[in-house]
Tab-separated table of C-alpha atoms in Angstrom:
chain	number	residue	atom	x	y	z
W	145	MET	CA	98.880	49.482	-36.476
W	146	ASP	CA	96.446	52.096	-37.903
W	147	THR	CA	96.030	55.218	-35.670
W	148	LEU	CA	92.185	54.970	-35.909
W	149	TRP	CA	92.248	51.386	-34.696
W	150	ARG	CA	94.799	52.221	-31.831
W	151	GLU	CA	92.640	55.122	-30.635
W	152	THR	CA	89.629	52.743	-30.753
W	153	LEU	CA	91.257	50.182	-28.760
W	154	GLU	CA	92.220	52.698	-26.119
W	155	GLN	CA	88.661	53.890	-25.683
W	156	LEU	CA	87.118	50.322	-25.755
W	157	GLU	CA	89.562	49.385	-22.923
W	158	GLN	CA	87.994	52.172	-20.834
W	159	LYS	CA	84.478	51.153	-21.677
W	160	LEU	CA	84.846	47.467	-20.874
W	161	SER	CA	86.083	45.477	-17.927
W	162	PRO	CA	89.720	44.291	-18.165
W	163	GLN	CA	88.431	40.692	-18.554
W	164	LEU	CA	86.033	41.309	-21.317
W	165	PHE	CA	88.571	43.786	-23.250
W	166	SER	CA	91.274	41.055	-22.903
W	167	THR	CA	88.997	38.200	-23.905
W	168	TRP	CA	87.063	39.758	-26.907
W	169	ILE	CA	88.750	42.889	-28.212
W	170	LYS	CA	92.519	42.335	-27.696
W	171	PRO	CA	92.656	39.179	-29.996
W	172	ILE	CA	91.077	41.121	-32.907
W	173	GLU	CA	93.677	42.106	-35.588
W	174	PHE	CA	93.490	45.282	-37.578
W	175	ILE	CA	93.877	44.735	-41.365
W	176	ARG	CA	93.069	47.931	-43.337
W	177	VAL	CA	90.500	50.818	-43.901
W	178	GLU	CA	88.892	51.317	-47.128
W	179	LYS	CA	86.636	54.292	-47.343
W	180	SER	CA	84.070	53.828	-44.643
W	181	ASN	CA	84.901	50.164	-44.193
W	182	VAL	CA	87.163	48.967	-41.388
W	183	PHE	CA	88.554	45.327	-41.909
W	184	LEU	CA	89.456	43.206	-39.031
W	185	ARG	CA	90.610	39.763	-38.504
W	186	VAL	CA	89.247	37.377	-35.684
W	187	PRO	CA	90.545	34.066	-34.441
W	188	ASN	CA	87.693	31.624	-35.495
W	189	ARG	CA	84.020	31.396	-36.358
W	190	PHE	CA	82.770	31.119	-32.869
W	191	PHE	CA	84.659	34.264	-31.921
W	192	LEU	CA	83.171	36.055	-35.013
W	193	ASP	CA	79.567	35.109	-34.083
W	194	TRP	CA	80.063	36.327	-30.317
W	195	ILE	CA	81.430	39.512	-31.552
W	196	ARG	CA	78.641	40.116	-34.012
W	197	ASP	CA	75.981	39.213	-31.288
W	198	ASN	CA	77.488	41.305	-28.557
W	199	TYR	CA	80.196	43.864	-29.653
W	200	VAL	CA	79.968	45.063	-33.157
W	201	ARG	CA	77.592	47.815	-32.538
W	202	LYS	CA	79.961	49.072	-29.615
W	203	ILE	CA	82.939	48.793	-31.895
W	204	GLU	CA	81.322	50.558	-34.672
W	205	GLU	CA	80.160	53.532	-32.404
W	206	THR	CA	83.595	53.658	-30.947
W	207	LEU	CA	85.161	54.061	-34.318
W	208	ALA	CA	82.689	56.738	-35.363
W	209	ASP	CA	83.577	58.633	-32.081
W	210	VAL	CA	87.314	58.443	-32.916
W	211	GLY	CA	87.120	59.028	-36.588
W	212	ALA	CA	84.144	61.310	-36.852
W	213	VAL	CA	82.851	59.098	-39.592
W	214	GLU	CA	80.352	56.318	-39.570
W	215	TYR	CA	82.265	53.094	-40.099
W	216	LYS	CA	81.169	49.650	-41.058
W	217	VAL	CA	83.016	46.707	-39.567
W	218	GLU	CA	84.003	43.854	-41.903
W	219	PHE	CA	85.421	40.588	-40.485
W	220	GLU	CA	87.647	37.892	-41.650
W	221	VAL	CA	88.333	34.690	-39.941
W	222	SER	CA	92.081	33.884	-39.432
W	223	SER	CA	93.239	30.849	-41.309
W	224	ARG	CA	96.105	30.248	-38.840
W	225	PRO	CA	95.466	29.023	-35.303
W	226	ARG	CA	95.649	31.799	-32.565
W	227	GLN	CA	99.004	31.608	-30.741
W	228	GLN	CA	98.647	31.118	-26.942
W	229	GLU	CA	99.663	34.343	-25.178
W	230	ASN	CA	101.548	34.464	-21.841
W	231	SER	CA	102.639	30.790	-22.063
W	232	PRO	CA	105.026	29.477	-19.506
W	233	ALA	CA	107.744	29.187	-22.417
W	234	LYS	CA	107.409	32.799	-23.093
W	235	ASN	CA	107.784	33.694	-19.475
W	236	SER	CA	110.814	31.780	-18.781
W	237	GLU	CA	112.072	34.069	-16.126
W	238	GLN	CA	108.873	33.748	-14.304
W	239	THR	CA	108.605	30.105	-14.780
W	240	LYS	CA	112.085	29.582	-13.411
W	241	LYS	CA	111.214	31.756	-10.271
W	242	GLU	CA	108.133	29.474	-9.693
W	243	SER	CA	110.469	26.499	-9.826
W	244	PHE	CA	108.888	24.579	-12.768
W	245	THR	CA	109.587	20.906	-12.350
W	246	PRO	CA	109.126	18.938	-15.668
W	247	ALA	CA	107.436	15.580	-15.758
W	248	PRO	CA	109.483	12.648	-15.437
W	249	GLN	CA	108.673	11.460	-18.836
W	250	ALA	CA	107.466	13.460	-21.795
W	251	ALA	CA	103.859	14.578	-21.903
W	252	SER	CA	103.464	12.367	-25.017
W	253	ALA	CA	104.566	9.212	-23.199
W	254	LYS	CA	101.202	7.599	-22.260
W	255	PRO	CA	100.802	5.447	-19.335
W	256	ALA	CA	99.303	1.968	-19.742
W	257	ALA	CA	95.670	2.140	-20.707
W	258	GLU	CA	94.594	-0.116	-17.766
W	259	ASN	CA	95.607	2.619	-15.444
W	260	TRP	CA	93.423	5.250	-16.878
W	261	ASN	CA	89.711	5.922	-16.499
W	262	THR	CA	88.031	8.897	-17.890
W	263	ASN	CA	85.704	9.178	-14.989
W	264	LEU	CA	83.107	10.781	-17.535
W	265	ASN	CA	79.377	10.591	-16.683
W	266	PRO	CA	77.836	9.301	-19.980
W	267	LYS	CA	74.443	10.810	-19.154
W	268	TYR	CA	76.026	14.399	-19.419
W	269	ILE	CA	76.040	15.314	-23.081
W	270	PHE	CA	75.285	18.650	-24.909
W	271	THR	CA	72.046	17.463	-26.517
W	272	ASP	CA	70.679	17.242	-22.926
W	273	PHE	CA	71.868	20.627	-21.791
W	274	VAL	CA	69.058	23.200	-21.851
W	275	SER	CA	70.743	26.478	-23.147
W	276	GLY	CA	69.174	29.888	-22.311
W	277	SER	CA	70.048	33.436	-21.687
W	278	SER	CA	71.621	32.594	-18.327
W	279	ASN	CA	74.215	29.974	-19.687
W	280	GLN	CA	74.504	30.439	-23.435
W	281	PHE	CA	77.976	31.976	-23.258
W	282	ALA	CA	79.413	28.936	-21.154
W	283	HIS	CA	77.519	26.669	-23.465
W	284	ALA	CA	78.876	28.114	-26.648
W	285	ALA	CA	82.397	28.264	-25.301
W	286	ALA	CA	82.140	24.610	-24.236
W	287	MET	CA	80.973	23.493	-27.616
W	288	ALA	CA	83.862	25.521	-29.176
W	289	VAL	CA	86.443	23.758	-26.906
W	290	ALA	CA	84.832	20.292	-27.808
W	291	ASN	CA	85.020	20.904	-31.466
W	292	ASN	CA	88.644	22.147	-31.518
W	293	PRO	CA	90.402	21.248	-28.259
W	294	ALA	CA	93.627	23.342	-27.347
W	295	THR	CA	93.404	25.574	-30.264
W	296	THR	CA	91.822	28.894	-29.065
W	297	TYR	CA	90.236	28.774	-25.515
W	298	ASN	CA	92.780	27.218	-23.353
W	299	PRO	CA	92.311	27.012	-20.528
W	300	LEU	CA	88.544	27.216	-20.351
W	301	PHE	CA	87.390	28.359	-16.858
W	302	ILE	CA	83.646	28.052	-16.248
W	303	TYR	CA	82.165	29.543	-13.117
W	304	GLY	CA	78.810	29.950	-11.287
W	305	GLY	CA	76.606	28.930	-8.344
W	306	VAL	CA	75.908	25.445	-7.163
W	307	GLY	CA	73.696	23.230	-9.342
W	308	LEU	CA	73.696	25.538	-12.340
W	309	GLY	CA	75.167	23.009	-14.927
W	310	LYS	CA	78.995	23.327	-14.523
W	311	THR	CA	79.648	19.679	-14.134
W	312	HIS	CA	77.196	18.756	-16.848
W	313	LEU	CA	79.121	21.008	-19.402
W	314	VAL	CA	82.638	19.943	-18.251
W	315	ASN	CA	81.476	16.256	-18.859
W	316	ALA	CA	79.692	17.040	-22.139
W	317	ILE	CA	83.027	18.444	-23.311
W	318	GLY	CA	84.949	15.320	-22.521
W	319	ASN	CA	82.120	12.896	-23.922
W	320	ALA	CA	81.944	15.079	-27.202
W	321	ILE	CA	85.737	14.924	-27.722
W	322	LEU	CA	85.862	11.217	-27.260
W	323	LYS	CA	82.891	10.702	-29.610
W	324	LYS	CA	84.828	12.398	-32.297
W	325	ASN	CA	88.223	10.853	-31.545
W	326	SER	CA	88.158	7.732	-29.264
W	327	SER	CA	91.956	7.711	-29.192
W	328	MET	CA	92.019	11.027	-27.254
W	329	ARG	CA	93.159	10.581	-23.558
W	330	VAL	CA	90.532	12.616	-21.739
W	331	CYS	CA	90.367	12.672	-17.886
W	332	TYR	CA	87.621	14.099	-15.611
W	333	TYR	CA	88.420	14.631	-11.906
W	334	THR	CA	86.952	16.642	-9.038
W	335	SER	CA	89.550	18.659	-7.316
W	336	GLU	CA	88.898	16.476	-4.149
W	337	LYS	CA	89.614	13.339	-6.082
W	338	PHE	CA	92.746	14.837	-7.560
W	339	MET	CA	93.840	15.697	-3.950
W	340	ASN	CA	93.060	12.382	-2.465
W	341	GLU	CA	94.972	10.670	-5.303
W	342	LEU	CA	98.018	13.067	-4.837
W	343	ILE	CA	98.017	12.155	-1.031
W	344	ASN	CA	97.970	8.329	-1.600
W	345	SER	CA	100.655	8.769	-4.129
W	346	LEU	CA	102.818	10.649	-1.524
W	347	ARG	CA	102.145	8.061	1.009
W	348	TYR	CA	102.988	5.127	-1.080
W	349	ALA	CA	105.884	6.893	-2.955
W	350	ARG	CA	104.196	6.731	-6.393
W	351	MET	CA	104.607	10.452	-7.338
W	352	ASP	CA	106.251	9.557	-10.784
W	353	GLU	CA	103.357	7.598	-11.668
W	354	PHE	CA	100.938	10.160	-10.482
W	355	ARG	CA	102.815	12.918	-12.553
W	356	ASN	CA	103.095	10.813	-15.638
W	357	LYS	CA	99.259	9.869	-15.521
W	358	PHE	CA	97.958	13.494	-15.356
W	359	ARG	CA	100.709	15.159	-17.443
W	360	SER	CA	100.147	12.654	-20.401
W	361	MET	CA	96.622	13.639	-20.842
W	362	ASP	CA	95.239	15.249	-24.132
W	363	VAL	CA	92.395	16.796	-22.170
W	364	LEU	CA	92.187	17.434	-18.322
W	365	LEU	CA	88.901	18.406	-16.890
W	366	ILE	CA	89.043	19.490	-13.290
W	367	ASP	CA	85.577	20.387	-11.397
W	368	ASP	CA	85.209	22.389	-8.277
W	369	VAL	CA	88.847	23.751	-8.362
W	370	GLN	CA	88.043	26.190	-5.479
W	371	PHE	CA	88.567	23.208	-3.032
W	372	ILE	CA	92.370	23.242	-3.677
W	373	ALA	CA	92.572	26.737	-2.325
W	374	GLY	CA	94.686	26.709	0.730
W	375	LYS	CA	96.013	23.226	0.085
W	376	GLU	CA	99.760	24.184	-0.606
W	377	ARG	CA	101.151	20.756	-1.874
W	378	THR	CA	98.097	20.142	-4.125
W	379	GLN	CA	98.249	23.685	-5.555
W	380	GLU	CA	102.072	23.033	-6.124
W	381	GLU	CA	101.423	19.816	-7.984
W	382	PHE	CA	98.381	21.265	-9.815
W	383	PHE	CA	100.487	24.157	-11.093
W	384	HIS	CA	103.196	22.091	-12.518
W	385	THR	CA	100.636	19.607	-14.061
W	386	PHE	CA	99.029	22.830	-15.671
W	387	ASN	CA	102.342	23.894	-17.091
W	388	ALA	CA	103.452	20.698	-18.528
W	389	LEU	CA	99.882	20.213	-20.364
W	390	TYR	CA	99.870	23.947	-21.425
W	391	GLU	CA	103.252	23.740	-22.865
W	392	SER	CA	102.395	20.491	-24.787
W	393	HIS	CA	99.268	22.401	-26.337
W	394	LYS	CA	96.720	20.073	-24.317
W	395	GLN	CA	93.262	21.375	-23.391
W	396	ILE	CA	92.539	22.079	-19.736
W	397	VAL	CA	89.025	22.851	-18.414
W	398	VAL	CA	88.430	24.081	-14.996
W	399	THR	CA	85.249	24.860	-12.930
W	400	SER	CA	84.677	26.875	-9.891
W	401	ASP	CA	81.798	28.386	-7.981
W	402	LYS	CA	83.716	31.764	-8.151
W	403	PHE	CA	85.657	34.002	-10.528
W	404	PRO	CA	89.328	33.297	-10.047
W	405	LYS	CA	90.042	36.771	-8.299
W	406	GLU	CA	87.421	35.780	-5.737
W	407	ILE	CA	88.632	32.243	-4.699
W	408	PRO	CA	90.237	32.775	-1.185
W	409	GLY	CA	93.591	31.119	-0.592
W	410	LEU	CA	94.208	30.384	-4.183
W	411	GLU	CA	97.965	31.181	-5.103
W	412	GLU	CA	98.556	34.112	-7.465
W	413	ARG	CA	100.291	31.966	-9.928
W	414	LEU	CA	97.434	29.561	-10.416
W	415	ARG	CA	95.023	32.525	-10.362
W	416	SER	CA	96.898	34.277	-13.342
W	417	ARG	CA	97.023	31.004	-15.257
W	418	PHE	CA	93.247	30.503	-15.078
W	419	GLU	CA	93.026	33.905	-16.581
W	420	TRP	CA	95.175	33.135	-19.621
W	421	GLY	CA	92.293	31.437	-21.685
W	422	LEU	CA	88.557	32.358	-21.648
W	423	ILE	CA	86.378	32.674	-18.473
W	424	ALA	CA	82.632	31.926	-18.948
W	425	ASP	CA	80.084	32.552	-16.221
W	426	ILE	CA	76.730	30.575	-15.721
W	427	GLN	CA	73.920	32.620	-14.176
W	428	PRO	CA	70.835	31.318	-12.312
W	429	PRO	CA	68.184	30.410	-14.916
W	430	ASP	CA	65.117	32.521	-15.675
W	431	VAL	CA	61.645	31.285	-15.558
W	432	GLU	CA	61.613	30.351	-19.316
W	433	THR	CA	64.804	28.241	-18.851
W	434	LYS	CA	63.539	26.432	-15.943
W	435	GLN	CA	60.264	25.680	-17.834
W	436	ALA	CA	62.390	24.238	-20.814
W	437	ILE	CA	64.568	22.271	-18.422
W	438	LEU	CA	61.343	20.657	-16.665
W	439	LYS	CA	59.813	19.721	-19.968
W	440	MET	CA	63.070	18.051	-21.129
W	441	LYS	CA	63.543	16.272	-17.850
W	442	ALA	CA	59.907	15.026	-17.660
W	443	GLU	CA	60.070	13.730	-21.275
W	444	LYS	CA	63.357	12.041	-20.571
W	445	ASN	CA	61.995	10.340	-17.421
W	446	ARG	CA	58.613	9.707	-18.917
W	447	ILE	CA	56.687	11.784	-16.496
W	448	ASN	CA	53.427	13.142	-17.659
W	449	LEU	CA	53.706	16.847	-16.317
W	450	PRO	CA	50.739	19.310	-16.965
W	451	GLU	CA	51.558	22.782	-18.197
W	452	GLU	CA	50.174	24.252	-15.004
W	453	VAL	CA	52.549	22.136	-12.854
W	454	ILE	CA	55.650	23.030	-14.991
W	455	GLN	CA	54.537	26.665	-14.498
W	456	PHE	CA	54.118	26.192	-10.642
W	457	LEU	CA	57.599	24.363	-10.451
W	458	SER	CA	59.272	27.000	-12.556
W	459	ASN	CA	58.014	29.867	-10.475
W	460	SER	CA	59.694	28.263	-7.307
W	461	ILE	CA	62.274	30.399	-5.695
W	462	THR	CA	65.138	27.873	-6.410
W	463	SER	CA	67.774	28.653	-8.955
W	464	ASN	CA	69.478	25.356	-8.567
W	465	VAL	CA	68.662	23.034	-11.486
W	466	ARG	CA	69.569	19.831	-9.462
W	467	GLU	CA	67.055	20.827	-6.817
W	468	LEU	CA	64.473	21.568	-9.690
W	469	GLU	CA	65.100	18.017	-11.112
W	470	GLY	CA	64.800	16.724	-7.593
W	471	PHE	CA	61.444	18.348	-7.379
W	472	LEU	CA	60.348	16.517	-10.618
W	473	ILE	CA	61.651	13.063	-9.608
W	474	ARG	CA	59.893	13.331	-6.261
W	475	LEU	CA	56.636	14.205	-7.862
W	476	GLY	CA	57.040	11.457	-10.510
W	477	ALA	CA	57.809	8.879	-8.037
W	478	TYR	CA	54.847	9.715	-5.756
W	479	ALA	CA	52.553	9.599	-8.771
W	480	SER	CA	53.964	6.186	-9.876
W	481	LEU	CA	53.790	4.533	-6.469
W	482	THR	CA	50.170	5.792	-5.702
W	483	SER	CA	48.923	5.503	-9.290
W	484	THR	CA	47.785	8.924	-9.167
W	485	PRO	CA	47.948	11.531	-12.105
W	486	ILE	CA	50.071	14.494	-11.564
W	487	THR	CA	47.921	17.795	-10.818
W	488	LEU	CA	48.670	21.199	-9.379
W	489	ASP	CA	47.071	20.240	-6.139
W	490	LEU	CA	49.130	16.982	-5.885
W	491	ALA	CA	52.423	18.956	-6.666
W	492	ARG	CA	51.518	21.593	-3.970
W	493	GLU	CA	50.894	18.759	-1.312
W	494	VAL	CA	53.938	16.498	-2.117
W	495	LEU	CA	56.360	19.447	-2.287
W	496	LYS	CA	54.693	21.595	0.481
W	497	ASP	CA	57.546	20.984	2.984
W	498	ILE	CA	60.475	21.549	0.350
W	499	LEU	CA	59.200	23.965	-2.320
W	500	VAL	CA	59.135	27.947	-1.700
W	501	GLU	CA	57.076	29.815	-4.156
W	502	LYS	CA	57.795	33.188	-5.394
W	503	ASN	CA	55.021	34.737	-3.173
W	504	LYS	CA	57.328	34.469	-0.266
W	505	GLU	CA	57.546	38.106	0.747
W	506	ILE	CA	60.966	39.656	0.540
W	507	THR	CA	61.144	43.175	2.160
W	508	VAL	CA	63.352	46.229	1.393
W	509	GLU	CA	64.641	45.975	4.939
W	510	GLU	CA	65.808	42.349	4.398
W	511	ILE	CA	67.560	43.313	1.012
W	512	GLN	CA	69.381	46.166	2.890
W	513	LYS	CA	70.546	43.865	5.625
W	514	VAL	CA	71.888	41.131	3.159
W	515	VAL	CA	73.582	43.809	1.018
W	516	ALA	CA	75.201	45.421	3.994
W	517	GLN	CA	76.381	42.229	5.230
W	518	HIS	CA	77.923	41.193	2.150
W	519	PHE	CA	79.975	44.373	1.540
W	520	SER	CA	80.767	44.649	5.326
W	521	LEU	CA	78.797	47.728	5.775
W	522	LYS	CA	76.203	48.917	8.240
W	523	VAL	CA	72.419	49.261	6.969
W	524	ALA	CA	72.861	52.966	8.092
W	525	ASP	CA	75.456	53.313	5.504
W	526	LEU	CA	73.170	52.490	2.776
W	527	LYS	CA	70.509	55.009	3.901
W	528	SER	CA	73.007	57.799	4.418
W	529	PRO	CA	73.569	60.665	2.038
W	530	LYS	CA	77.210	59.988	1.973
W	531	ARG	CA	78.743	59.575	-1.488
W	532	LEU	CA	81.941	57.579	-0.595
W	533	LYS	CA	82.952	55.231	-3.433
W	534	ALA	CA	82.803	52.196	-1.137
W	535	LEU	CA	79.151	52.986	-0.355
W	536	VAL	CA	77.578	54.036	-3.668
W	537	LEU	CA	77.722	50.749	-5.648
W	538	PRO	CA	76.480	48.699	-2.802
W	539	ARG	CA	73.471	51.292	-2.134
W	540	GLN	CA	72.691	51.111	-5.706
W	541	ILE	CA	72.669	47.283	-5.826
W	542	ALA	CA	70.306	47.391	-2.876
W	543	MET	CA	67.920	49.760	-4.796
W	544	TYR	CA	68.161	47.460	-7.840
W	545	LEU	CA	67.372	44.374	-5.871
W	546	SER	CA	64.557	46.373	-3.948
W	547	ARG	CA	62.783	47.016	-7.354
W	548	GLN	CA	63.540	43.333	-8.719
W	549	LEU	CA	62.356	41.573	-5.670
W	550	THR	CA	59.693	43.594	-4.136
W	551	SER	CA	56.404	45.306	-5.361
W	552	GLN	CA	57.463	48.433	-3.889
W	553	SER	CA	57.156	51.720	-6.118
W	554	PHE	CA	60.131	53.998	-6.776
W	555	PRO	CA	59.012	56.556	-4.236
W	556	GLU	CA	58.629	53.882	-1.525
W	557	ILE	CA	61.841	52.438	-2.225
W	558	GLY	CA	63.365	56.014	-2.035
W	559	ASP	CA	61.610	56.564	1.460
W	560	LYS	CA	63.329	53.368	2.785
W	561	PHE	CA	66.769	54.548	1.582
W	562	GLY	CA	66.713	57.766	3.791
W	563	GLY	CA	64.182	59.799	1.872
W	564	LYS	CA	65.910	59.526	-1.575
W	565	ASP	CA	64.022	61.056	-4.563
W	566	HIS	CA	62.557	58.517	-7.055
W	567	SER	CA	64.857	59.754	-9.841
W	568	THR	CA	67.736	58.653	-7.678
W	569	ILE	CA	66.194	55.186	-7.493
W	570	ILE	CA	65.603	54.998	-11.189
W	571	HIS	CA	69.186	56.239	-12.033
W	572	ALA	CA	70.577	53.550	-9.621
W	573	ILE	CA	68.868	50.783	-11.401
W	574	LYS	CA	69.817	51.795	-14.809
W	575	LYS	CA	73.352	52.214	-13.546
W	576	VAL	CA	73.475	48.559	-12.301
W	577	GLU	CA	71.764	47.044	-15.346
W	578	LYS	CA	74.301	48.916	-17.545
W	579	LEU	CA	77.287	47.686	-15.426
W	580	MET	CA	75.943	44.167	-15.414
W	581	GLU	CA	76.107	44.012	-19.255
W	582	ASP	CA	79.948	44.125	-19.251
W	583	ASP	CA	80.837	43.078	-15.873
W	584	PHE	CA	80.925	39.277	-15.076
W	585	GLN	CA	81.869	39.749	-11.470
W	586	LEU	CA	78.984	42.175	-10.724
W	587	ARG	CA	76.469	39.880	-12.468
W	588	THR	CA	77.749	36.987	-10.202
W	589	THR	CA	77.504	39.224	-7.004
W	590	VAL	CA	74.038	40.362	-7.713
W	591	GLY	CA	73.112	36.700	-8.641
W	592	ASN	CA	74.550	35.470	-5.257
W	593	LEU	CA	72.716	38.117	-3.394
W	594	LYS	CA	69.431	37.122	-5.078
W	595	ASN	CA	70.053	33.487	-4.268
W	596	ALA	CA	70.787	34.514	-0.619
W	597	LEU	CA	67.443	36.567	-0.298
W	598	SER	CA	65.569	33.677	-1.802
W	599	ARG	CA	66.551	31.068	0.731
């Protein structure tokens, strides 16, 4: 490998979070340098588009820092499928330690069709999913998997809060794959249903049938995997199912409400496997995305929704798309049953008991309390002049949220953080914004804190 590229990789590894570096930079292959052009190879077209949109400038800047020359990056798309790294086969020693139990029949042996149900919801398709800045990465990754299952992003791990569209995306993947190839064996299960089926199989001595069913799938979609945490036997069985499918080059898609490392009670061997592939997050939708969702849902349900009502609903404090759709259905049902046209006044009246508008006052003191509780600190710690590492980031997050969620000026926020100067507040806000660009976990934490403050 060229010294220029090796040193560039070392600097990029320091600039990016481990997850981002492993997902987007490590798979890039160095080809050659010609004058001021650096030629690199990427696994596929989706990868290329994402690198161009998000990382090419950072790569070129780092190349310039290392080589003291302005370089232009040129990309080639690999003609061979990307090999899956860290597979159980390559880690035979580790796999033996984890007591891998092969399926009673080969993964290609397919059980009788009558014993198999996809469990997919046909309503969840890609064309009905509204993509915005909060979910475009997860949406693009899901479409890439649907177009080429088990080739690059395996497993695909999608995480985000309740009601943000994870179930929609995972079902859309299954529906799109079956539309292209109806002979593919696709199966969608919630983790709870997987666990209940396992319990029944144990109870009635049908474990061979259970294992053969799940390990013969071409595509396994598991929703809300966080619920198997702490369930030792379920995790054991899912671990072996995962290994059997992965080694047979079958696609696995998993959703959760948390990043793998943040799921309490999840075995380390499962956690590491979830991190083998691509991890994509879904953030709460912004106002523009909520407006687009409402317009699409209203058109689909034939509800005549005036623009001012769309704005009113999208400015509600909720970030839960299911709740937003619930508001729309409730409003449409009331208008239909009473033969009353939908107006802003009607919307306010019908939804007055369940809808909270953004004019709900959130105070700096409330933000300090919620942030301190989340990080197991005292409010006094956030106001103190101490520069301990454990205090600095929570304090900066509280300052960032105070600016985002209140009308307080920089000096006013500074006063409420122990008399900090306004320049300290500005620095904290810029620091958090910069960190969130590259850190999925921090973005999720800040999003969760916003949701907690909005309840």
